Short mmCIF file of C-alpha atoms and ligand atoms in Angstrom, two decimals:
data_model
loop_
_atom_site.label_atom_id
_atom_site.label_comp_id
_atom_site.label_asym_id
_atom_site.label_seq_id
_atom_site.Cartn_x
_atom_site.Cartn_y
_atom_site.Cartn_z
CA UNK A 1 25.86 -6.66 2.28
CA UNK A 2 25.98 -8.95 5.05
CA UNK A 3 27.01 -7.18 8.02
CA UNK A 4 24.93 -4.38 6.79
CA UNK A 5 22.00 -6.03 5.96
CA UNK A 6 18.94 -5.53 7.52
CA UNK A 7 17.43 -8.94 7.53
CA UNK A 8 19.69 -12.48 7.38
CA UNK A 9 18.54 -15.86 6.98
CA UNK A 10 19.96 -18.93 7.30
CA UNK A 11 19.34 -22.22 6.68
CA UNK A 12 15.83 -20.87 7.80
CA UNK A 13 13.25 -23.52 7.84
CA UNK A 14 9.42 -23.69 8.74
CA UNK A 15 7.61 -26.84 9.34
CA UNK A 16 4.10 -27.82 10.73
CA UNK A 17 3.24 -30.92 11.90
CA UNK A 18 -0.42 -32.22 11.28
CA UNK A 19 -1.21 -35.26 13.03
CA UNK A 20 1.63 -37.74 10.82
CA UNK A 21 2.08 -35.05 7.95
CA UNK A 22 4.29 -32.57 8.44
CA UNK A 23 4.70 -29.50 5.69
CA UNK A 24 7.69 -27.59 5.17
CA UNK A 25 6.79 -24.78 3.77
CA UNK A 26 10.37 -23.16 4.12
CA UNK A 27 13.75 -25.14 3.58
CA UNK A 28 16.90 -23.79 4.37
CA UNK A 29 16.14 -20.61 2.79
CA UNK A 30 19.14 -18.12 2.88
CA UNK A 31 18.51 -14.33 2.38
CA UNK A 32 20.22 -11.32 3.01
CA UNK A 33 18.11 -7.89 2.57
CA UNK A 34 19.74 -4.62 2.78
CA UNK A 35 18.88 -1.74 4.82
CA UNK A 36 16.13 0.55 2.67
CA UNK A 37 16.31 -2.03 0.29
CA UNK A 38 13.09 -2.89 -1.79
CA UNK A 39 12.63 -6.72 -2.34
CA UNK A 40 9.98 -8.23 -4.60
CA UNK A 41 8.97 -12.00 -3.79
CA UNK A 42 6.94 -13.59 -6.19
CA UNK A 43 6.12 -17.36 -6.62
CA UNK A 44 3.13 -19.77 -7.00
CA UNK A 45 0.05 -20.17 -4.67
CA UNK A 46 1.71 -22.37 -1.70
CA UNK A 47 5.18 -21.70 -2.16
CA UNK A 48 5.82 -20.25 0.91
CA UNK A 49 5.88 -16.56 0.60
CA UNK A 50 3.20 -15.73 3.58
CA UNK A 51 4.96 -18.03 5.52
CA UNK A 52 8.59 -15.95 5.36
CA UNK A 53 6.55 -12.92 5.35
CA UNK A 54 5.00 -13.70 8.70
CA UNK A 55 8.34 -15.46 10.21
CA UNK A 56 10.63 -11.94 9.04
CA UNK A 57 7.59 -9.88 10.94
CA UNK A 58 7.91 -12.24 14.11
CA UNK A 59 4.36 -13.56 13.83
CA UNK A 60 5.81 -16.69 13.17
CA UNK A 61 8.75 -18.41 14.73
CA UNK A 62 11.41 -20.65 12.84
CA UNK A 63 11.23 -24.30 13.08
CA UNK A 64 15.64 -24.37 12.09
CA UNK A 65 17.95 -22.02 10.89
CA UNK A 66 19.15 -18.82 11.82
CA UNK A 67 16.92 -15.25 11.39
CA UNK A 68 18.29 -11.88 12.39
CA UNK A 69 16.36 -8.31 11.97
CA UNK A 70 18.28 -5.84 12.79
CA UNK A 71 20.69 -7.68 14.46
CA UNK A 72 18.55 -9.54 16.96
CA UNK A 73 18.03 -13.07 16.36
CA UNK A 74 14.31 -13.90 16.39
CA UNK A 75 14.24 -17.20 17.01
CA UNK A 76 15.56 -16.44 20.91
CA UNK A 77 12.49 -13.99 21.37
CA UNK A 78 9.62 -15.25 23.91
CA UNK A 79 6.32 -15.25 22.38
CA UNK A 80 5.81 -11.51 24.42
CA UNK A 81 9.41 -10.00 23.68
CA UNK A 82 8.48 -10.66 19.67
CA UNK A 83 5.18 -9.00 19.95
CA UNK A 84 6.72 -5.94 21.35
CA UNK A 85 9.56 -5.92 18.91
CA UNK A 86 7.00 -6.02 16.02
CA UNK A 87 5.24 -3.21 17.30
CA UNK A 88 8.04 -0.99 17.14
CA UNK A 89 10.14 -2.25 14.05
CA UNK A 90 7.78 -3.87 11.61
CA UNK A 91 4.21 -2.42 10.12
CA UNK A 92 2.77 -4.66 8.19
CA UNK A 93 0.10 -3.97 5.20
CA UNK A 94 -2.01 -6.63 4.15
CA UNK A 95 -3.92 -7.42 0.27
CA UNK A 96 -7.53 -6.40 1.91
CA UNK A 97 -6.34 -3.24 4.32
CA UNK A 98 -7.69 -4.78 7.69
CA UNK A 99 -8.56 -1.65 8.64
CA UNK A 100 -11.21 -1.68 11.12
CA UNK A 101 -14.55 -0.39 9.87
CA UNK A 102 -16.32 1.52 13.30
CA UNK A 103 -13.24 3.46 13.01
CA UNK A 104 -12.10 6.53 11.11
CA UNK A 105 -8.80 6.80 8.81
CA UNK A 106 -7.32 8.34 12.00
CA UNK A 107 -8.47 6.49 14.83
CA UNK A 108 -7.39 3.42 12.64
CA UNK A 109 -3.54 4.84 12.15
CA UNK A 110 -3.27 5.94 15.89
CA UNK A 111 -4.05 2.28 16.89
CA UNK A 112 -0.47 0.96 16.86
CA UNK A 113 0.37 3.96 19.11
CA UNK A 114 -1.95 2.86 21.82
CA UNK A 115 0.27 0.21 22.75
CA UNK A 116 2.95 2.92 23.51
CA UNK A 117 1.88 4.50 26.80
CA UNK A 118 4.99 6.94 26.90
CA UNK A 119 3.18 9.03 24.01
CA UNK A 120 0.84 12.02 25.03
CA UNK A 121 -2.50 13.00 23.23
CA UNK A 122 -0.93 15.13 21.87
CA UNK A 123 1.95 12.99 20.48
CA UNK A 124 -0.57 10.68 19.07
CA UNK A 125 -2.27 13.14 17.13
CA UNK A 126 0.78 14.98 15.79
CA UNK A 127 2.58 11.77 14.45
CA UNK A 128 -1.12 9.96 13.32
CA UNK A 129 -1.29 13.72 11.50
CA UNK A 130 2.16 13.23 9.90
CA UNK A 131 1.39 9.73 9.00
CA UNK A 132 -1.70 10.12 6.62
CA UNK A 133 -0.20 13.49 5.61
CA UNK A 134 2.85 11.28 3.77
CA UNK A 135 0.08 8.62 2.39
CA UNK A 136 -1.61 12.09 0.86
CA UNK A 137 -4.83 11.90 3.18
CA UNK A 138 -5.12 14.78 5.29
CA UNK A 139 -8.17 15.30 4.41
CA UNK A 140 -9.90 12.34 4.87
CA UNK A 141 -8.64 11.66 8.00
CA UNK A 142 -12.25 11.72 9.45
CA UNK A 143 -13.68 9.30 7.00
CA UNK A 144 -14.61 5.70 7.93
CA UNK A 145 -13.24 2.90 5.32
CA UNK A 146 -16.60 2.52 3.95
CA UNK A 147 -16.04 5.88 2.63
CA UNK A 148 -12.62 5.03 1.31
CA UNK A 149 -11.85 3.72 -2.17
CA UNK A 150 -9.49 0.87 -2.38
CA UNK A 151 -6.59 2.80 -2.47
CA UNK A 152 -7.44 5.19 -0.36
CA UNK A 153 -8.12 2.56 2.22
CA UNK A 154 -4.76 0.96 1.49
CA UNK A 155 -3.08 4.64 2.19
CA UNK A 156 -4.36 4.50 5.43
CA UNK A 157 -3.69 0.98 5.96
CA UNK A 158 0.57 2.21 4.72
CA UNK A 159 -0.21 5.34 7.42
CA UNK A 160 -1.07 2.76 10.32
CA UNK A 161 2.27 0.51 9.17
CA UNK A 162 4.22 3.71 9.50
CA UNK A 163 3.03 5.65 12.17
CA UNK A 164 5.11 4.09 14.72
CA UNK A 165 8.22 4.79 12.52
CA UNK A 166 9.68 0.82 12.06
CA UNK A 167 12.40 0.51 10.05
CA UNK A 168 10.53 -2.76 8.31
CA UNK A 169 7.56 -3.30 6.39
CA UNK A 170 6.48 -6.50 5.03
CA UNK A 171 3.60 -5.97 2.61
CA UNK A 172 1.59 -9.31 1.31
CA UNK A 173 -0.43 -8.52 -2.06
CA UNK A 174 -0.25 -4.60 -1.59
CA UNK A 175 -1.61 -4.43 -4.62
CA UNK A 176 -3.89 -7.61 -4.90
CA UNK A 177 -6.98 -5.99 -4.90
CA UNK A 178 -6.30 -2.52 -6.91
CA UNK A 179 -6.94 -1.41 -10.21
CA UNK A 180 -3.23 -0.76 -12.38
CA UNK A 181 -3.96 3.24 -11.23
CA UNK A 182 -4.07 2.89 -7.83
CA UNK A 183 -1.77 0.06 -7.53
CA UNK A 184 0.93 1.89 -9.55
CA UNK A 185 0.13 5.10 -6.26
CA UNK A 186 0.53 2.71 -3.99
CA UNK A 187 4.03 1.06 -5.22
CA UNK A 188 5.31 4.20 -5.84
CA UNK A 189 4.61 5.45 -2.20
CA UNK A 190 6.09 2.32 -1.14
CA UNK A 191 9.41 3.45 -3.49
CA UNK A 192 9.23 6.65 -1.58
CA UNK A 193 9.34 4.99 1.69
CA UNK A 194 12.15 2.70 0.73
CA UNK A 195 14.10 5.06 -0.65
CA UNK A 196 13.58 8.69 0.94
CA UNK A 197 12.96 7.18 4.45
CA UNK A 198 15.34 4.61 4.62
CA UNK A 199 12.54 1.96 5.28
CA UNK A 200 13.91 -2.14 4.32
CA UNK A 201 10.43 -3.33 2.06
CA UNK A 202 9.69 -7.12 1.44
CA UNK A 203 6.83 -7.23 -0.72
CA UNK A 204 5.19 -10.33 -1.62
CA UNK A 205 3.38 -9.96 -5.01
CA UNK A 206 2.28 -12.43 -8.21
CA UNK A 207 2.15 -9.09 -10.82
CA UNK A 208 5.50 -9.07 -12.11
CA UNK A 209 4.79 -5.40 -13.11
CA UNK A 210 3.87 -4.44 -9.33
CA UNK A 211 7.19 -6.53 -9.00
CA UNK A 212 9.37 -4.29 -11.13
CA UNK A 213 8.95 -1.18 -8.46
CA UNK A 214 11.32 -3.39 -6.54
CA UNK A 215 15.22 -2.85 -6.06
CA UNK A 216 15.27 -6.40 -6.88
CA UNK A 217 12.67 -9.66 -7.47
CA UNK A 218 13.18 -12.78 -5.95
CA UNK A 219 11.26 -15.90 -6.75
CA UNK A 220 10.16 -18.65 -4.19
CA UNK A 221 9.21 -22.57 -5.19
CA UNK A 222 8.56 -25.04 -2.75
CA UNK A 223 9.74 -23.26 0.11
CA UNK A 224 12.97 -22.56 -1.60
CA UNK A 225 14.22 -19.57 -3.50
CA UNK A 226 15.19 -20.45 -7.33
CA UNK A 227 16.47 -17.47 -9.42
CA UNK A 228 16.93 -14.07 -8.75
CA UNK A 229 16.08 -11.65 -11.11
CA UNK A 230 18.38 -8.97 -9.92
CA UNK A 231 17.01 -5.37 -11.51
CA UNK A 232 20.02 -2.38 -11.19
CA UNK A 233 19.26 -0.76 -8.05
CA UNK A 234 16.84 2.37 -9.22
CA UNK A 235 16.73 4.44 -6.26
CA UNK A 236 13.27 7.24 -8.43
CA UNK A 237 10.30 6.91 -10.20
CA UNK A 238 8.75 3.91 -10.68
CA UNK A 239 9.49 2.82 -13.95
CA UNK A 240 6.61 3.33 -16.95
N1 ATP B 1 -0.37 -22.74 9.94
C1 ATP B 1 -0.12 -23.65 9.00
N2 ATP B 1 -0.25 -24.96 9.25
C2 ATP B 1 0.01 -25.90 8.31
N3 ATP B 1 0.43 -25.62 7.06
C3 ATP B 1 0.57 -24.33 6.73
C4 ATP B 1 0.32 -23.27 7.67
N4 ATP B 1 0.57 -22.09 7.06
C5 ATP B 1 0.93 -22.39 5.80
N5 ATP B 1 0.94 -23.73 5.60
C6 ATP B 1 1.30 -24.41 4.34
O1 ATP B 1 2.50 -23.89 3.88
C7 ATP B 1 2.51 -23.79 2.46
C8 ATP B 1 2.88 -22.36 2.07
O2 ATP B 1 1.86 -21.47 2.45
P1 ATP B 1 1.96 -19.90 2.24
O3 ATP B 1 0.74 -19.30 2.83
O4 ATP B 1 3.26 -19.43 2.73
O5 ATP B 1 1.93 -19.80 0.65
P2 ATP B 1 1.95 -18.52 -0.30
O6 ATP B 1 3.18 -18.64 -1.15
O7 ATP B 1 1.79 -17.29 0.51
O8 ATP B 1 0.67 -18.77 -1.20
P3 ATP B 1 -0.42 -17.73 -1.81
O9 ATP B 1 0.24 -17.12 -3.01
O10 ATP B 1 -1.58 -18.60 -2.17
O11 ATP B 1 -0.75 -16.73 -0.75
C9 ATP B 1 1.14 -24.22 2.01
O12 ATP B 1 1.24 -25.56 1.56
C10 ATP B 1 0.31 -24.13 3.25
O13 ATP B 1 -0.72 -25.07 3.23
MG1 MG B 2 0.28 -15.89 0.70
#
């Protein structure tokens, strides 16, 4: 997998230093993740799992080690290059949507295109259109969240990770906040994207039954990974 894969780590390492104390919440982690591959992190409160999360979506830069996405090693990107990179290769869906609430479904999907000033109106509107068509909301594209279940909200929240077509998303707690019926909509969306559109998935979760969507689990302690419960690669229907 490794010249294929998608994402490589490293020896990749995160520390912070406050005042004398400094945390690691990362230590010499080393991960490969495969192109359209589905990964499943789980691991206690504090173990580090936001912290790869936001250091594989370039929110976060590496304190050691090596980190490559897509073949471009993070760690070398200015502050600005990263931001733009993230824009275009990584959506990112969060446990409580972050969807902005004076907006509708659409106007909150078309924001990541805003940043792009190559795209037309027109552009916008066709790929936003596309975008909550795949999450199955056409027809609410007018609504604000407030008149958005839960999952609906988290649809949109998948549409506005999508709509600028990355080849990554990094999803913390998709599911945190759901009830089993639409969590279990949501992870199988997620297993569509994976595997009919070719998108690499790291989802962090603590349900091990949200977990078993994945291609494959992997569990984080203390900044390090300890077992991997490999599951055979199950390219369908989430399982029952
Ligand atoms: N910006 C920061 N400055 C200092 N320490 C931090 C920072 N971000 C995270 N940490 C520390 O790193 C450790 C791991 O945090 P992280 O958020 O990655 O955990 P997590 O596995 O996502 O936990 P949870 O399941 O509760 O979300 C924690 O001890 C946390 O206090
Ligand atoms: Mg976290």
């Amino acid at each position: 997998m490794t010249e294929a894969a998608h994402i490589r780590c490293r020896k990749l390492t995160k520390s912070y230093q406050k005042g004398r104390v400094t945390v690691t919440p990362l230590e010499d982690l080393d991960l490969d993740v495969g192109r359209g591959e589905f990964l499943a992190l789980m691991g206690p409160s504090g173990s580090g799992k936001t912290t790869l999360l936001n250091l594989i979506a370039g929110i976060d830069q590496p304190s050691g080690g090596e980190l490559h996405v897509g073949g471009l090693d993070l760690a070398k990107l200015s502050r600005g290059q990263l931001t733009a990179w993230r824009a275009r290769h990584c959506g990112y869906i969060f446990q409580l949507y972050h969807l902005v609430p004076i907006l509708s479904a659409f106007e909150n999907v078309e924001l990541p295109l805003l940043l792009d000033r190559s795209l037309s109106r027109a552009q916008r509107r066709e790929r936003v259109g596309a975008a909550l068509d795949l999450v199955g909301l056409s027809d609410r594209a007018e609504h604000r969240p407030a008149e958005l279940s839960g999952g609906q909200e988290q649809r949109v929240a998948i549409a506005r990770a999508i709509v600028a077509d990355p080849g990554l998303l990094v999803a913390d707690e998709p599911t945190g906040d759901l009830d089993r019926e639409a969590g279990d909509q949501i992870l199988e969306l997620l297993r569509e994207l994976s595997s009919r559109h070719d998108k690499t998935i790291v989802m962090v979760t603590h349900d091990s039954r949200a977990a078993a969507a994945a291609d494959r689990i992997l569990h984080l302690e203390k900044g390090r990974l300890v077992e991997s419960g490999t599951l055979e690669s199950r390219k369908g229907a989430i399982r029952p």
